[in-house]
Amino acid sequence: MQRSPQKRKPKLEGRGVLENISTDGPHNDWLGMPDYYIHTLTVSGDEYKYLSADKTLDVSQGDTVVFRYKEQANEKRIDKRSLGIYIDPSQYMSDN
């Protein structure tokens, strides 16, 4: 199987302080589909959507977060399993 000679656009990356989280759901689009929640995250003034099966996220307001996302029509959607807390390397081992 041969790949197309066209290069894929690289994923967009985001980073910033998580200012607000609002959760909507559970949603179920068709019979047999598991429930999912739509989390709207406000990061450094921009809104991003994150779809998850969990009602709560591992991040909270005030955390510095990093993620990959893509722009779809009129919204920015965070890739599944790419949302995480930013760890500053200079502060990582300072507590010990």
mmCIF file of N, CA and C in Angstrom:
data_model
loop_
_atom_site.group_PDB
_atom_site.id
_atom_site.type_symbol
_atom_site.label_atom_id
_atom_site.label_comp_id
_atom_site.label_asym_id
_atom_site.label_seq_id
_atom_site.Cartn_x
_atom_site.Cartn_y
_atom_site.Cartn_z
ATOM 1 N N MET A 1 0.847 -1.182 0.000
ATOM 2 C CA MET A 1 0.000 0.000 0.000
ATOM 3 C C MET A 1 0.889 1.240 0.000
ATOM 4 N N GLN A 2 0.631 2.115 -0.940
ATOM 5 C CA GLN A 2 1.472 3.292 -1.087
ATOM 6 C C GLN A 2 0.725 4.533 -0.613
ATOM 7 N N ARG A 3 1.449 5.404 0.052
ATOM 8 C CA ARG A 3 0.848 6.643 0.529
ATOM 9 C C ARG A 3 0.771 7.690 -0.575
ATOM 10 N N SER A 4 -0.130 8.598 -0.401
ATOM 11 C CA SER A 4 -0.279 9.694 -1.344
ATOM 12 C C SER A 4 0.960 10.598 -1.274
ATOM 13 N N PRO A 5 1.391 11.154 -2.398
ATOM 14 C CA PRO A 5 2.572 12.022 -2.356
ATOM 15 C C PRO A 5 2.300 13.371 -1.666
ATOM 16 N N GLN A 6 1.031 13.673 -1.444
ATOM 17 C CA GLN A 6 0.713 14.928 -0.763
ATOM 18 C C GLN A 6 1.005 14.800 0.723
ATOM 19 N N LYS A 7 1.579 15.844 1.275
ATOM 20 C CA LYS A 7 1.890 15.856 2.700
ATOM 21 C C LYS A 7 0.645 16.273 3.485
ATOM 22 N N ARG A 8 0.451 15.617 4.630
ATOM 23 C CA ARG A 8 -0.653 16.009 5.499
ATOM 24 C C ARG A 8 -0.291 17.285 6.240
ATOM 25 N N LYS A 9 -1.296 18.092 6.518
ATOM 26 C CA LYS A 9 -1.050 19.278 7.316
ATOM 27 C C LYS A 9 -0.694 18.842 8.728
ATOM 28 N N PRO A 10 0.316 19.446 9.338
ATOM 29 C CA PRO A 10 0.643 19.074 10.710
ATOM 30 C C PRO A 10 -0.481 19.505 11.656
ATOM 31 N N LYS A 11 -0.619 18.775 12.761
ATOM 32 C CA LYS A 11 -1.648 19.114 13.752
ATOM 33 C C LYS A 11 -1.317 20.461 14.377
ATOM 34 N N LEU A 12 -2.345 21.207 14.692
ATOM 35 C CA LEU A 12 -2.168 22.463 15.397
ATOM 36 C C LEU A 12 -1.989 22.149 16.878
ATOM 37 N N GLU A 13 -1.163 22.912 17.542
ATOM 38 C CA GLU A 13 -0.904 22.685 18.955
ATOM 39 C C GLU A 13 -1.342 23.913 19.744
ATOM 40 N N GLY A 14 -1.901 23.661 20.906
ATOM 41 C CA GLY A 14 -2.338 24.745 21.770
ATOM 42 C C GLY A 14 -1.767 24.588 23.163
ATOM 43 N N ARG A 15 -1.583 25.726 23.820
ATOM 44 C CA ARG A 15 -1.106 25.735 25.194
ATOM 45 C C ARG A 15 -1.606 27.011 25.849
ATOM 46 N N GLY A 16 -1.986 26.917 27.108
ATOM 47 C CA GLY A 16 -2.419 28.101 27.818
ATOM 48 C C GLY A 16 -3.074 27.744 29.137
ATOM 49 N N VAL A 17 -3.508 28.780 29.834
ATOM 50 C CA VAL A 17 -4.156 28.600 31.125
ATOM 51 C C VAL A 17 -5.629 28.286 30.898
ATOM 52 N N LEU A 18 -6.092 27.233 31.528
ATOM 53 C CA LEU A 18 -7.491 26.823 31.429
ATOM 54 C C LEU A 18 -8.334 27.754 32.295
ATOM 55 N N GLU A 19 -9.174 28.552 31.646
ATOM 56 C CA GLU A 19 -9.955 29.561 32.349
ATOM 57 C C GLU A 19 -11.335 29.073 32.763
ATOM 58 N N ASN A 20 -11.943 28.204 31.940
ATOM 59 C CA ASN A 20 -13.315 27.776 32.232
ATOM 60 C C ASN A 20 -13.590 26.438 31.558
ATOM 61 N N ILE A 21 -14.418 25.609 32.234
ATOM 62 C CA ILE A 21 -14.885 24.348 31.662
ATOM 63 C C ILE A 21 -16.400 24.314 31.798
ATOM 64 N N SER A 22 -17.108 24.055 30.701
ATOM 65 C CA SER A 22 -18.549 23.816 30.796
ATOM 66 C C SER A 22 -18.839 22.493 30.088
ATOM 67 N N THR A 23 -19.649 21.667 30.745
ATOM 68 C CA THR A 23 -19.924 20.319 30.251
ATOM 69 C C THR A 23 -21.379 20.210 29.839
ATOM 70 N N ASP A 24 -21.607 19.595 28.680
ATOM 71 C CA ASP A 24 -22.956 19.396 28.164
ATOM 72 C C ASP A 24 -23.126 17.910 27.859
ATOM 73 N N GLY A 25 -24.232 17.337 28.309
ATOM 74 C CA GLY A 25 -24.459 15.936 27.991
ATOM 75 C C GLY A 25 -25.159 15.214 29.105
ATOM 76 N N PRO A 26 -25.336 13.969 29.012
ATOM 77 C CA PRO A 26 -24.773 13.058 28.015
ATOM 78 C C PRO A 26 -25.542 13.110 26.696
ATOM 79 N N HIS A 27 -24.815 12.873 25.620
ATOM 80 C CA HIS A 27 -25.387 12.815 24.280
ATOM 81 C C HIS A 27 -25.305 11.378 23.788
ATOM 82 N N ASN A 28 -26.228 11.032 22.898
ATOM 83 C CA ASN A 28 -26.246 9.706 22.296
ATOM 84 C C ASN A 28 -26.857 9.888 20.918
ATOM 85 N N ASP A 29 -26.025 9.804 19.874
ATOM 86 C CA ASP A 29 -26.481 10.104 18.518
ATOM 87 C C ASP A 29 -27.291 8.990 17.862
ATOM 88 N N TRP A 30 -26.951 7.732 18.134
ATOM 89 C CA TRP A 30 -27.702 6.649 17.537
ATOM 90 C C TRP A 30 -27.760 5.473 18.505
ATOM 91 N N LEU A 31 -28.671 4.575 18.239
ATOM 92 C CA LEU A 31 -28.889 3.417 19.102
ATOM 93 C C LEU A 31 -27.630 2.562 19.176
ATOM 94 N N GLY A 32 -27.217 2.244 20.376
ATOM 95 C CA GLY A 32 -26.032 1.436 20.577
ATOM 96 C C GLY A 32 -24.763 2.239 20.762
ATOM 97 N N MET A 33 -24.818 3.530 20.493
ATOM 98 C CA MET A 33 -23.647 4.382 20.698
ATOM 99 C C MET A 33 -23.512 4.704 22.185
ATOM 100 N N PRO A 34 -22.316 4.598 22.735
ATOM 101 C CA PRO A 34 -22.151 4.954 24.155
ATOM 102 C C PRO A 34 -22.351 6.453 24.374
ATOM 103 N N ASP A 35 -22.782 6.810 25.570
ATOM 104 C CA ASP A 35 -22.980 8.217 25.903
ATOM 105 C C ASP A 35 -21.638 8.953 25.862
ATOM 106 N N TYR A 36 -21.686 10.222 25.466
ATOM 107 C CA TYR A 36 -20.492 11.046 25.489
ATOM 108 C C TYR A 36 -20.869 12.447 25.950
ATOM 109 N N TYR A 37 -19.878 13.174 26.436
ATOM 110 C CA TYR A 37 -20.059 14.534 26.932
ATOM 111 C C TYR A 37 -19.245 15.486 26.063
ATOM 112 N N ILE A 38 -19.796 16.686 25.877
ATOM 113 C CA ILE A 38 -19.078 17.726 25.146
ATOM 114 C C ILE A 38 -18.603 18.742 26.172
ATOM 115 N N HIS A 39 -17.284 18.847 26.310
ATOM 116 C CA HIS A 39 -16.682 19.809 27.232
ATOM 117 C C HIS A 39 -16.224 21.010 26.418
ATOM 118 N N THR A 40 -16.661 22.188 26.802
ATOM 119 C CA THR A 40 -16.208 23.414 26.165
ATOM 120 C C THR A 40 -15.172 24.041 27.078
ATOM 121 N N LEU A 41 -13.935 24.102 26.597
ATOM 122 C CA LEU A 41 -12.827 24.625 27.390
ATOM 123 C C LEU A 41 -12.448 26.005 26.882
ATOM 124 N N THR A 42 -12.282 26.938 27.790
ATOM 125 C CA THR A 42 -11.781 28.256 27.440
ATOM 126 C C THR A 42 -10.324 28.309 27.867
ATOM 127 N N VAL A 43 -9.443 28.376 26.888
ATOM 128 C CA VAL A 43 -8.003 28.389 27.138
ATOM 129 C C VAL A 43 -7.439 29.682 26.570
ATOM 130 N N SER A 44 -6.934 30.532 27.440
ATOM 131 C CA SER A 44 -6.337 31.816 27.051
ATOM 132 C C SER A 44 -7.254 32.616 26.132
ATOM 133 N N GLY A 45 -8.545 32.620 26.432
ATOM 134 C CA GLY A 45 -9.508 33.424 25.698
ATOM 135 C C GLY A 45 -10.142 32.750 24.494
ATOM 136 N N ASP A 46 -9.650 31.589 24.068
ATOM 137 C CA ASP A 46 -10.215 30.867 22.931
ATOM 138 C C ASP A 46 -11.015 29.674 23.416
ATOM 139 N N GLU A 47 -12.094 29.344 22.690
ATOM 140 C CA GLU A 47 -12.931 28.202 23.060
ATOM 141 C C GLU A 47 -12.583 26.986 22.207
ATOM 142 N N TYR A 48 -12.510 25.833 22.862
ATOM 143 C CA TYR A 48 -12.220 24.563 22.215
ATOM 144 C C TYR A 48 -13.246 23.541 22.692
ATOM 145 N N LYS A 49 -13.588 22.595 21.834
ATOM 146 C CA LYS A 49 -14.517 21.512 22.195
ATOM 147 C C LYS A 49 -13.706 20.237 22.386
ATOM 148 N N TYR A 50 -14.085 19.465 23.399
ATOM 149 C CA TYR A 50 -13.436 18.186 23.684
ATOM 150 C C TYR A 50 -14.512 17.164 23.969
ATOM 151 N N LEU A 51 -14.569 16.097 23.177
ATOM 152 C CA LEU A 51 -15.562 15.041 23.366
ATOM 153 C C LEU A 51 -14.949 13.920 24.189
ATOM 154 N N SER A 52 -15.698 13.475 25.211
ATOM 155 C CA SER A 52 -15.170 12.458 26.110
ATOM 156 C C SER A 52 -16.301 11.608 26.655
ATOM 157 N N ALA A 53 -15.992 10.366 27.001
ATOM 158 C CA ALA A 53 -16.972 9.486 27.632
ATOM 159 C C ALA A 53 -17.103 9.796 29.117
ATOM 160 N N ASP A 54 -16.142 10.534 29.669
ATOM 161 C CA ASP A 54 -16.144 10.865 31.097
ATOM 162 C C ASP A 54 -16.845 12.192 31.344
ATOM 163 N N LYS A 55 -17.591 12.241 32.440
ATOM 164 C CA LYS A 55 -18.292 13.478 32.793
ATOM 165 C C LYS A 55 -17.323 14.525 33.331
ATOM 166 N N THR A 56 -16.257 14.090 33.988
ATOM 167 C CA THR A 56 -15.255 15.016 34.519
ATOM 168 C C THR A 56 -13.925 14.781 33.806
ATOM 169 N N LEU A 57 -13.121 15.823 33.769
ATOM 170 C CA LEU A 57 -11.816 15.747 33.119
ATOM 171 C C LEU A 57 -10.715 15.715 34.174
ATOM 172 N N ASP A 58 -9.518 15.295 33.756
ATOM 173 C CA ASP A 58 -8.375 15.237 34.660
ATOM 174 C C ASP A 58 -7.716 16.592 34.861
ATOM 175 N N VAL A 59 -8.181 17.611 34.168
ATOM 176 C CA VAL A 59 -7.640 18.963 34.304
ATOM 177 C C VAL A 59 -8.676 19.833 35.013
ATOM 178 N N SER A 60 -8.208 20.911 35.619
ATOM 179 C CA SER A 60 -9.126 21.808 36.321
ATOM 180 C C SER A 60 -8.766 23.256 36.009
ATOM 181 N N GLN A 61 -9.638 24.157 36.391
ATOM 182 C CA GLN A 61 -9.418 25.575 36.133
ATOM 183 C C GLN A 61 -8.120 26.022 36.788
ATOM 184 N N GLY A 62 -7.385 26.868 36.088
ATOM 185 C CA GLY A 62 -6.125 27.380 36.594
ATOM 186 C C GLY A 62 -4.919 26.576 36.143
ATOM 187 N N ASP A 63 -5.122 25.343 35.638
ATOM 188 C CA ASP A 63 -4.018 24.524 35.146
ATOM 189 C C ASP A 63 -3.535 25.071 33.807
ATOM 190 N N THR A 64 -2.242 24.921 33.558
ATOM 191 C CA THR A 64 -1.708 25.204 32.231
ATOM 192 C C THR A 64 -1.790 23.904 31.440
ATOM 193 N N VAL A 65 -2.527 23.924 30.341
ATOM 194 C CA VAL A 65 -2.791 22.718 29.573
ATOM 195 C C VAL A 65 -2.128 22.794 28.200
ATOM 196 N N VAL A 66 -1.866 21.616 27.631
ATOM 197 C CA VAL A 66 -1.346 21.491 26.271
ATOM 198 C C VAL A 66 -2.218 20.478 25.538
ATOM 199 N N PHE A 67 -2.335 20.632 24.220
ATOM 200 C CA PHE A 67 -3.192 19.740 23.444
ATOM 201 C C PHE A 67 -2.936 19.927 21.961
ATOM 202 N N ARG A 68 -3.410 18.962 21.169
ATOM 203 C CA ARG A 68 -3.441 19.077 19.713
ATOM 204 C C ARG A 68 -4.896 19.289 19.312
ATOM 205 N N TYR A 69 -5.114 20.060 18.250
ATOM 206 C CA TYR A 69 -6.489 20.315 17.821
ATOM 207 C C TYR A 69 -6.546 20.527 16.323
ATOM 208 N N LYS A 70 -7.778 20.476 15.810
ATOM 209 C CA LYS A 70 -7.997 20.810 14.402
ATOM 210 C C LYS A 70 -9.204 21.735 14.318
ATOM 211 N N GLU A 71 -9.188 22.549 13.289
ATOM 212 C CA GLU A 71 -10.281 23.495 13.088
ATOM 213 C C GLU A 71 -11.289 22.863 12.139
ATOM 214 N N GLN A 72 -12.551 22.778 12.597
ATOM 215 C CA GLN A 72 -13.624 22.222 11.775
ATOM 216 C C GLN A 72 -14.709 23.272 11.647
ATOM 217 N N ALA A 73 -14.950 23.698 10.448
ATOM 218 C CA ALA A 73 -15.987 24.697 10.152
ATOM 219 C C ALA A 73 -15.818 25.912 11.055
ATOM 220 N N ASN A 74 -16.627 26.021 12.088
ATOM 221 C CA ASN A 74 -16.581 27.216 12.933
ATOM 222 C C ASN A 74 -16.149 26.909 14.363
ATOM 223 N N GLU A 75 -15.540 25.732 14.592
ATOM 224 C CA GLU A 75 -15.101 25.397 15.943
ATOM 225 C C GLU A 75 -13.723 24.747 15.924
ATOM 226 N N LYS A 76 -13.086 24.779 17.074
ATOM 227 C CA LYS A 76 -11.787 24.130 17.245
ATOM 228 C C LYS A 76 -12.017 22.911 18.124
ATOM 229 N N ARG A 77 -11.643 21.723 17.624
ATOM 230 C CA ARG A 77 -11.899 20.485 18.346
ATOM 231 C C ARG A 77 -10.577 19.840 18.779
ATOM 232 N N ILE A 78 -10.463 19.570 20.076
ATOM 233 C CA ILE A 78 -9.264 18.957 20.635
ATOM 234 C C ILE A 78 -9.267 17.471 20.303
ATOM 235 N N ASP A 79 -8.109 16.951 19.876
ATOM 236 C CA ASP A 79 -7.971 15.534 19.544
ATOM 237 C C ASP A 79 -8.139 14.671 20.789
ATOM 238 N N LYS A 80 -8.701 13.508 20.568
ATOM 239 C CA LYS A 80 -8.909 12.568 21.656
ATOM 240 C C LYS A 80 -7.563 12.150 22.259
ATOM 241 N N ARG A 81 -7.498 12.076 23.566
ATOM 242 C CA ARG A 81 -6.320 11.675 24.337
ATOM 243 C C ARG A 81 -5.108 12.575 24.139
ATOM 244 N N SER A 82 -5.301 13.831 23.759
ATOM 245 C CA SER A 82 -4.153 14.728 23.618
ATOM 246 C C SER A 82 -4.160 15.836 24.667
ATOM 247 N N LEU A 83 -5.205 15.925 25.470
ATOM 248 C CA LEU A 83 -5.315 16.979 26.480
ATOM 249 C C LEU A 83 -4.546 16.576 27.729
ATOM 250 N N GLY A 84 -3.639 17.448 28.185
ATOM 251 C CA GLY A 84 -2.860 17.144 29.385
ATOM 252 C C GLY A 84 -2.382 18.406 30.067
ATOM 253 N N ILE A 85 -1.820 18.224 31.244
ATOM 254 C CA ILE A 85 -1.283 19.342 32.023
ATOM 255 C C ILE A 85 0.164 19.583 31.592
ATOM 256 N N TYR A 86 0.502 20.831 31.399
ATOM 257 C CA TYR A 86 1.860 21.215 31.008
ATOM 258 C C TYR A 86 2.772 21.135 32.233
ATOM 259 N N ILE A 87 3.905 20.468 32.071
ATOM 260 C CA ILE A 87 4.890 20.363 33.145
ATOM 261 C C ILE A 87 6.087 21.211 32.742
ATOM 262 N N ASP A 88 6.418 22.196 33.555
ATOM 263 C CA ASP A 88 7.571 23.051 33.295
ATOM 264 C C ASP A 88 8.827 22.277 33.678
ATOM 265 N N PRO A 89 9.729 22.010 32.742
ATOM 266 C CA PRO A 89 10.917 21.219 33.052
ATOM 267 C C PRO A 89 11.796 21.843 34.136
ATOM 268 N N SER A 90 11.828 23.161 34.224
ATOM 269 C CA SER A 90 12.666 23.801 35.234
ATOM 270 C C SER A 90 12.096 23.648 36.638
ATOM 271 N N GLN A 91 10.804 23.370 36.755
ATOM 272 C CA GLN A 91 10.167 23.212 38.063
ATOM 273 C C GLN A 91 9.884 21.758 38.410
ATOM 274 N N TYR A 92 10.172 20.818 37.504
ATOM 275 C CA TYR A 92 9.762 19.431 37.669
ATOM 276 C C TYR A 92 10.344 18.764 38.905
ATOM 277 N N MET A 93 11.617 18.863 39.152
ATOM 278 C CA MET A 93 12.261 18.206 40.288
ATOM 279 C C MET A 93 12.601 19.165 41.428
ATOM 280 N N SER A 94 12.054 20.365 41.435
ATOM 281 C CA SER A 94 12.414 21.355 42.443
ATOM 282 C C SER A 94 11.842 21.048 43.819
ATOM 283 N N ASP A 95 10.817 20.206 43.910
ATOM 284 C CA ASP A 95 10.196 19.912 45.204
ATOM 285 C C ASP A 95 11.049 18.976 46.051
ATOM 286 N N ASN A 96 11.940 18.212 45.442
ATOM 287 C CA ASN A 96 12.748 17.232 46.189
ATOM 288 C C ASN A 96 14.013 17.838 46.709
#
